[in-house]
Coordinates of C-alpha atoms in Angstrom, one line a residue:
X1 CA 0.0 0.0 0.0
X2 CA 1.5 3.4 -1.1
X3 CA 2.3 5.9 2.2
X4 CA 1.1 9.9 1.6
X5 CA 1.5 12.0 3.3
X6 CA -0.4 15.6 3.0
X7 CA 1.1 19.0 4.5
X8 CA -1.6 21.8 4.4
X9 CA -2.1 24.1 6.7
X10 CA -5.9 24.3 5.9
X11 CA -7.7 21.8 7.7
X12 CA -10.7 21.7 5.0
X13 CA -7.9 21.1 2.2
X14 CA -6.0 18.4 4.3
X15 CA -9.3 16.7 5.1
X16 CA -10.8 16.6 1.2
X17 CA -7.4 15.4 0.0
X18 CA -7.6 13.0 2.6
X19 CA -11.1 11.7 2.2
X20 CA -10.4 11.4 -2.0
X21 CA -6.9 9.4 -1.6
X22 CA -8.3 7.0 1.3
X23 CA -11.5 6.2 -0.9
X24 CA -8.7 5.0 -3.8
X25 CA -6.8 3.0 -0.9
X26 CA -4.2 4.8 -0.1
X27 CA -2.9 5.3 3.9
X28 CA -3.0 8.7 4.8
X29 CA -1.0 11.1 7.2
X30 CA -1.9 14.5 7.6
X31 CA -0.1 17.3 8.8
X32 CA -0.8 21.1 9.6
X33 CA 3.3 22.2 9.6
X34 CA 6.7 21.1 8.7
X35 CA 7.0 19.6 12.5
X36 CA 3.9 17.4 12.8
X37 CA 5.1 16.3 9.1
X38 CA 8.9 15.5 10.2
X39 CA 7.5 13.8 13.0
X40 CA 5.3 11.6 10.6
X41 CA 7.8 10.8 7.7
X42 CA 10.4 10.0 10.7
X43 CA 8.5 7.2 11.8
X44 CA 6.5 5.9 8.9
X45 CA 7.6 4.9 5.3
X46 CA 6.2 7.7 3.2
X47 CA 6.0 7.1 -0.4
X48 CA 4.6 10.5 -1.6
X49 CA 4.5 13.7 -0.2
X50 CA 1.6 16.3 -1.1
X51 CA 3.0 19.5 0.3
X52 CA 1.5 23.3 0.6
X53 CA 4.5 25.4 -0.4
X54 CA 3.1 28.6 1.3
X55 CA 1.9 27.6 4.6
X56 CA 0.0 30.6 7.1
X57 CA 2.8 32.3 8.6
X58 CA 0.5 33.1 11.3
X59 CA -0.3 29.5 11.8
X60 CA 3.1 29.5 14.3
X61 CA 5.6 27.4 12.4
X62 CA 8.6 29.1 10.9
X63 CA 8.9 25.9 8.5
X64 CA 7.8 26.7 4.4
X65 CA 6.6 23.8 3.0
X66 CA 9.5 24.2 0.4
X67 CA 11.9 24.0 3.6
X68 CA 10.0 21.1 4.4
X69 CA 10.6 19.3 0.8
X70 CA 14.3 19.9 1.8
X71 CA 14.5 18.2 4.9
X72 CA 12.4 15.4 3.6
X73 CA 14.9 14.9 0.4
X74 CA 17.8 15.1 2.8
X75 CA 16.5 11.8 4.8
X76 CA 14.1 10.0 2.0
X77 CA 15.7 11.1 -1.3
X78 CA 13.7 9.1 -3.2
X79 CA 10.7 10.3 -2.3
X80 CA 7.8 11.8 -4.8
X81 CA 6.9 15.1 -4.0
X82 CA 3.9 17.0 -5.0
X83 CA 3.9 20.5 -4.4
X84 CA 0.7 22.4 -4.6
X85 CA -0.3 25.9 -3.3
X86 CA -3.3 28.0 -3.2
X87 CA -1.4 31.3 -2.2
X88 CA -1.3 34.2 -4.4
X89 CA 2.8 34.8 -4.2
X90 CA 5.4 34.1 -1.8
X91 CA 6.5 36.6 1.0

């Protein structure tokens, strides 16, 4: 069974995704920032990684989800990565 994981830090977005991949049998992990998804893809074989690239500075977590892809590539660089974003710009 193929491992995602989904960093969002919109609930309703990390929930959808969620409910859609589990219905084609996937396992899903969700996470709101770059810690609660370190902690994840340190302790569970991720095969894919569906990651917000401009998470809610205001949500408390200093962590962009593209500094997030580069941690994750520095301990599972084999891992597929989809980046997705529903951000107007960065900064």
């Amino acid at each position: 069974m193929t491992n995602i994981l989904i960093l969002d830090d919109c609930s309703s977005i990390r929930e959808y995704l969620q409910k859609a991949l589990e219905r084609m049998d996937y396992r899903v992990f969700t996470a709101k920032d770059g810690i609660e998804a370190s902690k994840i893809y340190a302790r569970e074989n991720i095969d894919v990684l569906v990651v917000d690239i401009i998470l809610d500075p205001d949500s408390g977590t200093k962590e962009s989800g593209i500094d997030t892809i580069i941690d994750v590539r520095e301990c599972q660089p084999a891992i597929k990565i989809i980046a997705i974003s529903g951000g107007a710009g960065f900064g």
